[in-house]
Coordinates of N, CA and C in Angstrom, one line a residue:
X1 N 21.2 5.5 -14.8 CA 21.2 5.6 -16.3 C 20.7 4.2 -16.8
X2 N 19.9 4.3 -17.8 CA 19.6 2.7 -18.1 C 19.8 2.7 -19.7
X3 N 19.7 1.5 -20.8 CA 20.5 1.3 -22.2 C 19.4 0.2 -22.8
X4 N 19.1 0.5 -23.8 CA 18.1 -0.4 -24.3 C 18.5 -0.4 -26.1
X5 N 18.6 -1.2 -26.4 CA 19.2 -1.3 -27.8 C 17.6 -2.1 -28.7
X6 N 17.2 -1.0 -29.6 CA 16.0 -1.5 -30.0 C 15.8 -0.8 -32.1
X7 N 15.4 -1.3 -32.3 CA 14.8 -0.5 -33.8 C 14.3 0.4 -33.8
X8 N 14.9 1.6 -34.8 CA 14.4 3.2 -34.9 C 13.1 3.0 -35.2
X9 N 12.6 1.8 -36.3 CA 11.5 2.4 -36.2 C 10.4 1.5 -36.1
X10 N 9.6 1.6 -35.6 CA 8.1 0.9 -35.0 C 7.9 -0.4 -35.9
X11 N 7.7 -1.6 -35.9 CA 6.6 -2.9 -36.2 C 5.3 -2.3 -36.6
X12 N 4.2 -3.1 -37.3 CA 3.1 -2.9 -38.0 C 2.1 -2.9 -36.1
X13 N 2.5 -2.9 -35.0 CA 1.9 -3.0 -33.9 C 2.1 -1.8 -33.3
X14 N 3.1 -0.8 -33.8 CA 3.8 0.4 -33.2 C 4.3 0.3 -32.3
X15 N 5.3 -1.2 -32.1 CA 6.3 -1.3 -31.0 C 7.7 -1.2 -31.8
X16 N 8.6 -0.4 -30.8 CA 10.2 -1.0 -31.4 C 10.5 -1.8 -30.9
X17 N 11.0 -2.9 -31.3 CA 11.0 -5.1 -31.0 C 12.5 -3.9 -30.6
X18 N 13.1 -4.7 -29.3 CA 14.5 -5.0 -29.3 C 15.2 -5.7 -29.3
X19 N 16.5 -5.8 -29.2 CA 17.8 -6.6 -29.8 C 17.4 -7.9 -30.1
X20 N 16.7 -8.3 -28.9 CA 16.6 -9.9 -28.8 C 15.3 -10.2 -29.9
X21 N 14.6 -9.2 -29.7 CA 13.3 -9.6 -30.7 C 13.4 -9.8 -32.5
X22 N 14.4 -8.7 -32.1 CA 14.7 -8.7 -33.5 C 15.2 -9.9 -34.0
X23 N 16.4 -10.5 -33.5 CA 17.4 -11.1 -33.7 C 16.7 -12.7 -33.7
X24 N 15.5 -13.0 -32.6 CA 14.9 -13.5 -32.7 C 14.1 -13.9 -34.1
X25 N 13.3 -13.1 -34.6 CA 12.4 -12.9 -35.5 C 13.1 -13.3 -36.8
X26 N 14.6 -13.1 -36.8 CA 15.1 -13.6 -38.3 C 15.1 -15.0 -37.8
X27 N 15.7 -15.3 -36.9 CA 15.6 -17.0 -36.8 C 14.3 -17.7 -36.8
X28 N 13.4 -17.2 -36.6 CA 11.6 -17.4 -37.0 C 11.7 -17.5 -38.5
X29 N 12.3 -16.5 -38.8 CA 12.3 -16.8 -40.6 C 12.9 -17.4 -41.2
X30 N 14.1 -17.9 -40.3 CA 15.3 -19.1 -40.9 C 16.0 -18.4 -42.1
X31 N 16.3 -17.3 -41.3 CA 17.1 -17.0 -42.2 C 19.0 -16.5 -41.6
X32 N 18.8 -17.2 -40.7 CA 20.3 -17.0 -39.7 C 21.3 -18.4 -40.0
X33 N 22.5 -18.1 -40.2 CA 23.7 -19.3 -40.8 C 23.5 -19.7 -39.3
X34 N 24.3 -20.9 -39.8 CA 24.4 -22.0 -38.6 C 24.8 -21.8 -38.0
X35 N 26.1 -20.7 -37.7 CA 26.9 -20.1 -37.1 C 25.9 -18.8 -36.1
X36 N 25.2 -18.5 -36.8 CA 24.2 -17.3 -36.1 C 23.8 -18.0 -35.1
X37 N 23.3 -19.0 -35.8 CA 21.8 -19.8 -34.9 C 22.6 -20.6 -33.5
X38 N 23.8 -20.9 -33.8 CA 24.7 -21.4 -32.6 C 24.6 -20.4 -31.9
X39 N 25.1 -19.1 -32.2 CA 25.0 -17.9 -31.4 C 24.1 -17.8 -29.8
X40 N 23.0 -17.5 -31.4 CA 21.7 -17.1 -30.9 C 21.4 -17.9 -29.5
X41 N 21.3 -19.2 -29.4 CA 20.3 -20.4 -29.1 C 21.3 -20.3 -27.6
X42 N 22.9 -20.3 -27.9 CA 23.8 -20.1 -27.0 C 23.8 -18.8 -25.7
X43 N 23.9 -17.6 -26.9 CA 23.4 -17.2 -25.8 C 21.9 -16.7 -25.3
X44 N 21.4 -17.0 -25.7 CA 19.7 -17.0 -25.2 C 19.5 -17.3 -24.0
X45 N 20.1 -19.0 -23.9 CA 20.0 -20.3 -23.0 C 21.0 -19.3 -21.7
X46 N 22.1 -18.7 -22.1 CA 23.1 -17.7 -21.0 C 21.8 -16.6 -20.8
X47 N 21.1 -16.1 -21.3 CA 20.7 -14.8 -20.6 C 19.7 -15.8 -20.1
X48 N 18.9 -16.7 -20.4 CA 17.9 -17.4 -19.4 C 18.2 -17.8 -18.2
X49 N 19.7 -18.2 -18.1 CA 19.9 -19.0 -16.7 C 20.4 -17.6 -16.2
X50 N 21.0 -16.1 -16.8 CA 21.1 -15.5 -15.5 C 20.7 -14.2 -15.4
X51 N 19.4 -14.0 -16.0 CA 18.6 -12.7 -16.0 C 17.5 -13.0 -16.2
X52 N 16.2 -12.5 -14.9 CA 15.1 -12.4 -14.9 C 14.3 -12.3 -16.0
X53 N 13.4 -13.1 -16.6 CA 12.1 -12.4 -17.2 C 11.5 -12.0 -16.5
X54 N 11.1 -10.7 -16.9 CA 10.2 -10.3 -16.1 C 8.7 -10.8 -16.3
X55 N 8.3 -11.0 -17.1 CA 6.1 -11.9 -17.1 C 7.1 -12.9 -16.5
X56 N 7.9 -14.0 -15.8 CA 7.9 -15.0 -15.4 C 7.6 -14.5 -13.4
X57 N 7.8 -12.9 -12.9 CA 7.5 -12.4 -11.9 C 6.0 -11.9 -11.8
X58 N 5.7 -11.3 -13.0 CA 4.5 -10.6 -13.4 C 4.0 -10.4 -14.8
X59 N 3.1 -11.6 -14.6 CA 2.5 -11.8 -15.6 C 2.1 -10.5 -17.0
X60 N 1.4 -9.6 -15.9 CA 0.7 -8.6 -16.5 C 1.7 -7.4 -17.5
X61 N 2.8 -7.9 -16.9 CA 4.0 -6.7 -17.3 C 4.0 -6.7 -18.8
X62 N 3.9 -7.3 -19.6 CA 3.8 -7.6 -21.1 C 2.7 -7.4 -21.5
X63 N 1.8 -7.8 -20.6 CA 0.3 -7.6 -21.2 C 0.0 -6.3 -22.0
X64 N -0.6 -6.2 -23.4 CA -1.0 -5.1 -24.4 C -2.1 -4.4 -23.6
X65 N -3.3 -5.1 -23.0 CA -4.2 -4.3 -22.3 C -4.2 -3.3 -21.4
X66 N -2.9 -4.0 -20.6 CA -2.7 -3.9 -19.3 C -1.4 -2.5 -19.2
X67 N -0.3 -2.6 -20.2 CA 0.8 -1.7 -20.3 C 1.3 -1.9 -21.7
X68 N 0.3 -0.9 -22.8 CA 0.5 -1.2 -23.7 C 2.3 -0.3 -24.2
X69 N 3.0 -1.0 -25.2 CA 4.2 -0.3 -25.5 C 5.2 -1.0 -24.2
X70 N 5.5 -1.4 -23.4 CA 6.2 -1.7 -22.0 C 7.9 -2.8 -23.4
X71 N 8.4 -1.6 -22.3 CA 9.5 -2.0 -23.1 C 10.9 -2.2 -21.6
X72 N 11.5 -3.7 -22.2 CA 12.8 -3.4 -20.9 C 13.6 -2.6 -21.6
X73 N 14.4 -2.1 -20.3 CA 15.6 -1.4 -20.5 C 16.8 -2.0 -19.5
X74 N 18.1 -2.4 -20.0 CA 19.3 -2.5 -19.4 C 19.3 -1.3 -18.3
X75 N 19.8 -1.6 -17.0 CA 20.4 -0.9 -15.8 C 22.0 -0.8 -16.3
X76 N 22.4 0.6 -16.5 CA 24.0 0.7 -16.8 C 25.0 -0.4 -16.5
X77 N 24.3 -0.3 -14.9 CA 25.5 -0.9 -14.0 C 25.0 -2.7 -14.6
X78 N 24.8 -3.0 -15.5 CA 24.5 -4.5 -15.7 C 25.3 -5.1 -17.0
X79 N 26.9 -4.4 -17.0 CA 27.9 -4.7 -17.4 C 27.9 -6.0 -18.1
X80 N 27.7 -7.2 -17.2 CA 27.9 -8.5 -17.3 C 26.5 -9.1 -18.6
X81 N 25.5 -8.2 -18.5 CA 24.8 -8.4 -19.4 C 24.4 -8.1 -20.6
X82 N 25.2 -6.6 -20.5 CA 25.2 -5.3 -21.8 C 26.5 -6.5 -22.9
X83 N 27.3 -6.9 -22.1 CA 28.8 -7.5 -22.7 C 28.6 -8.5 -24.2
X84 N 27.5 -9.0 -23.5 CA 27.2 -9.9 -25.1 C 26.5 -9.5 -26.1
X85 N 25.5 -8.4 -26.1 CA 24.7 -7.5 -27.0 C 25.6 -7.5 -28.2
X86 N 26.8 -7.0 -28.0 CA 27.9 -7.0 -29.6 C 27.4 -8.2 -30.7
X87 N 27.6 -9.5 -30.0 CA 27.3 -10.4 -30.8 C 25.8 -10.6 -31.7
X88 N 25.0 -10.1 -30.6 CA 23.8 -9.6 -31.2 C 23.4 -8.8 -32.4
X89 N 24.3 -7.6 -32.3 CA 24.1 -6.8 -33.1 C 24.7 -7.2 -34.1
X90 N 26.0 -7.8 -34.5 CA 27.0 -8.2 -35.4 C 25.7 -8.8 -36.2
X91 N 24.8 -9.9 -36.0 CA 23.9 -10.6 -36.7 C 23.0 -9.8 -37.2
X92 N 22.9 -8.4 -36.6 CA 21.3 -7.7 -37.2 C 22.7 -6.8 -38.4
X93 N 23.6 -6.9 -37.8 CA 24.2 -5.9 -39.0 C 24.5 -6.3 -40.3
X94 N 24.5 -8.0 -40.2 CA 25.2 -8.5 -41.5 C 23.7 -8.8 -42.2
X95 N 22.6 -8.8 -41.4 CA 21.1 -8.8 -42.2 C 20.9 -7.5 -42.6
X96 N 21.4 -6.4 -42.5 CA 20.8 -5.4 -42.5 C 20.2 -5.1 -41.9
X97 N 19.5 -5.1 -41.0 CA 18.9 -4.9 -39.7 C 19.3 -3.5 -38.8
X98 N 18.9 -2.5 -38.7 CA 19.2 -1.5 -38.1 C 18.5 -1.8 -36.5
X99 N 19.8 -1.4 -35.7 CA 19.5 -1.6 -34.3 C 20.2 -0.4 -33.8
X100 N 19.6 0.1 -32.5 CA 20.3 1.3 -32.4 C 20.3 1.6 -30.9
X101 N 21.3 2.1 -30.0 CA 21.5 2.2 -29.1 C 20.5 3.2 -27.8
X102 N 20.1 3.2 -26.9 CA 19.2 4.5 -26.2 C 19.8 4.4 -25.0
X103 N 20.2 5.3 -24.1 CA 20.4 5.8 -23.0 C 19.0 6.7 -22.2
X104 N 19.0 6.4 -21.0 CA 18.0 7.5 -21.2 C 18.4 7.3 -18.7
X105 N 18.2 8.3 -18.5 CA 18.1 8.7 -17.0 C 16.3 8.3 -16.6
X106 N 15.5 8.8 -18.0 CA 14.2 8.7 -17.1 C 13.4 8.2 -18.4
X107 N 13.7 6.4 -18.8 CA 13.2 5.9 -20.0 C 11.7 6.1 -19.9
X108 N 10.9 6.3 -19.1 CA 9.4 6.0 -18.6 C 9.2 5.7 -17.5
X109 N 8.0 5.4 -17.0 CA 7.0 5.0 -15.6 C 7.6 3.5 -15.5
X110 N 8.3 3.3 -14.3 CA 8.6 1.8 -14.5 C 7.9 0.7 -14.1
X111 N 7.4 0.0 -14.5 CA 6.5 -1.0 -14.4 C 7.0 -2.3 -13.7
X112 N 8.5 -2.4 -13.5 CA 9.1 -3.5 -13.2 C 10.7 -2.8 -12.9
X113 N 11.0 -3.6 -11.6 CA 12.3 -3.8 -11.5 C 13.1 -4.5 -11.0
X114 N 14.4 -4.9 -11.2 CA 15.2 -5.5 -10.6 C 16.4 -5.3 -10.5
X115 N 17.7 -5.8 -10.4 CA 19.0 -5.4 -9.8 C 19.9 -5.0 -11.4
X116 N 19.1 -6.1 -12.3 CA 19.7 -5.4 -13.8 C 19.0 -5.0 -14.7
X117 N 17.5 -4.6 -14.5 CA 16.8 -4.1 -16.0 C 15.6 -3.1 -15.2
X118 N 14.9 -2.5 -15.8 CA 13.5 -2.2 -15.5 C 12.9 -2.5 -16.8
X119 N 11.5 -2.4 -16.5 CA 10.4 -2.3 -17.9 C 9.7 -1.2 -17.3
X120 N 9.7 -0.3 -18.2 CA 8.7 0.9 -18.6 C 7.7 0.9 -19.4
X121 N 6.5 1.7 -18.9 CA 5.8 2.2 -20.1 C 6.3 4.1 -20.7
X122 N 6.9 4.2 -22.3 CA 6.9 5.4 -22.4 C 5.9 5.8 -21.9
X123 N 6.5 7.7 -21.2 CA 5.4 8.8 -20.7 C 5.0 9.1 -22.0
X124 N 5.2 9.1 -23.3 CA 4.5 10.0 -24.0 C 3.0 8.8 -24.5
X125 N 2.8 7.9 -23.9 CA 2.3 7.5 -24.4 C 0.6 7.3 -23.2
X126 N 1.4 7.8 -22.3 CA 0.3 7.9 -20.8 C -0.5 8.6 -20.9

């Protein structure tokens, strides 16, 4: 089973940004309290030192040309990673920000994997 917490509905690109993109994107706007921005920057710097990017294994995995739409998704079993999402969301909630939860057995064609995420390209979009 894999979990991907992303926006119901599409960017002007027809991607749904998730958790982090989002959450990101207000702080691009400066529009997160001090307190957010501690958050944020805090745990960011935690998922950097202990979860893969994937374009830092393969480049091409993000690439628009290459796998357009490629979205990660949480591996269930990646407890240790899913755990701090709450605080995440707490920030898109007090923006208004709708962020919304996905489960899925078979999110897409996986384009990438590792011990806690994959990236997919949706099938409907193959």
């Amino acid at each position: 089973m894999y979990v991907r917490f992303q926006s119901p509905v599409p960017n002007r690109r027809g991607i749904y940004p998730g958790v982090f993109g989002l959450v990101n994107a207000l702080a691009k706007q400066g529009r997160l309290s001090d307190a957010e921005e501690a958050f944020r920057r805090e745990n960011n710097a935690w998922y950097e030192a202990n979860f893969t990017d994937p374009a830092t294994v393969d480049p091409t995995v993000y690439d628009r040309a290459v796998n357009p739409e490629a979205a990660a998704w949480f591996k269930a079993s990646a407890g240790h990673l899913i755990r701090r999402v709450p605080g995440y969301l707490a920030i898109l909630a007090a923006h208004g920000v709708e962020c919304i939860r996905l489960e899925s057995a078979d999110p897409g064609r996986i384009i990438y994997e590792d011990d806690d995420q994959v990236v997919v390209v949706p099938r409907a979009i193959e």
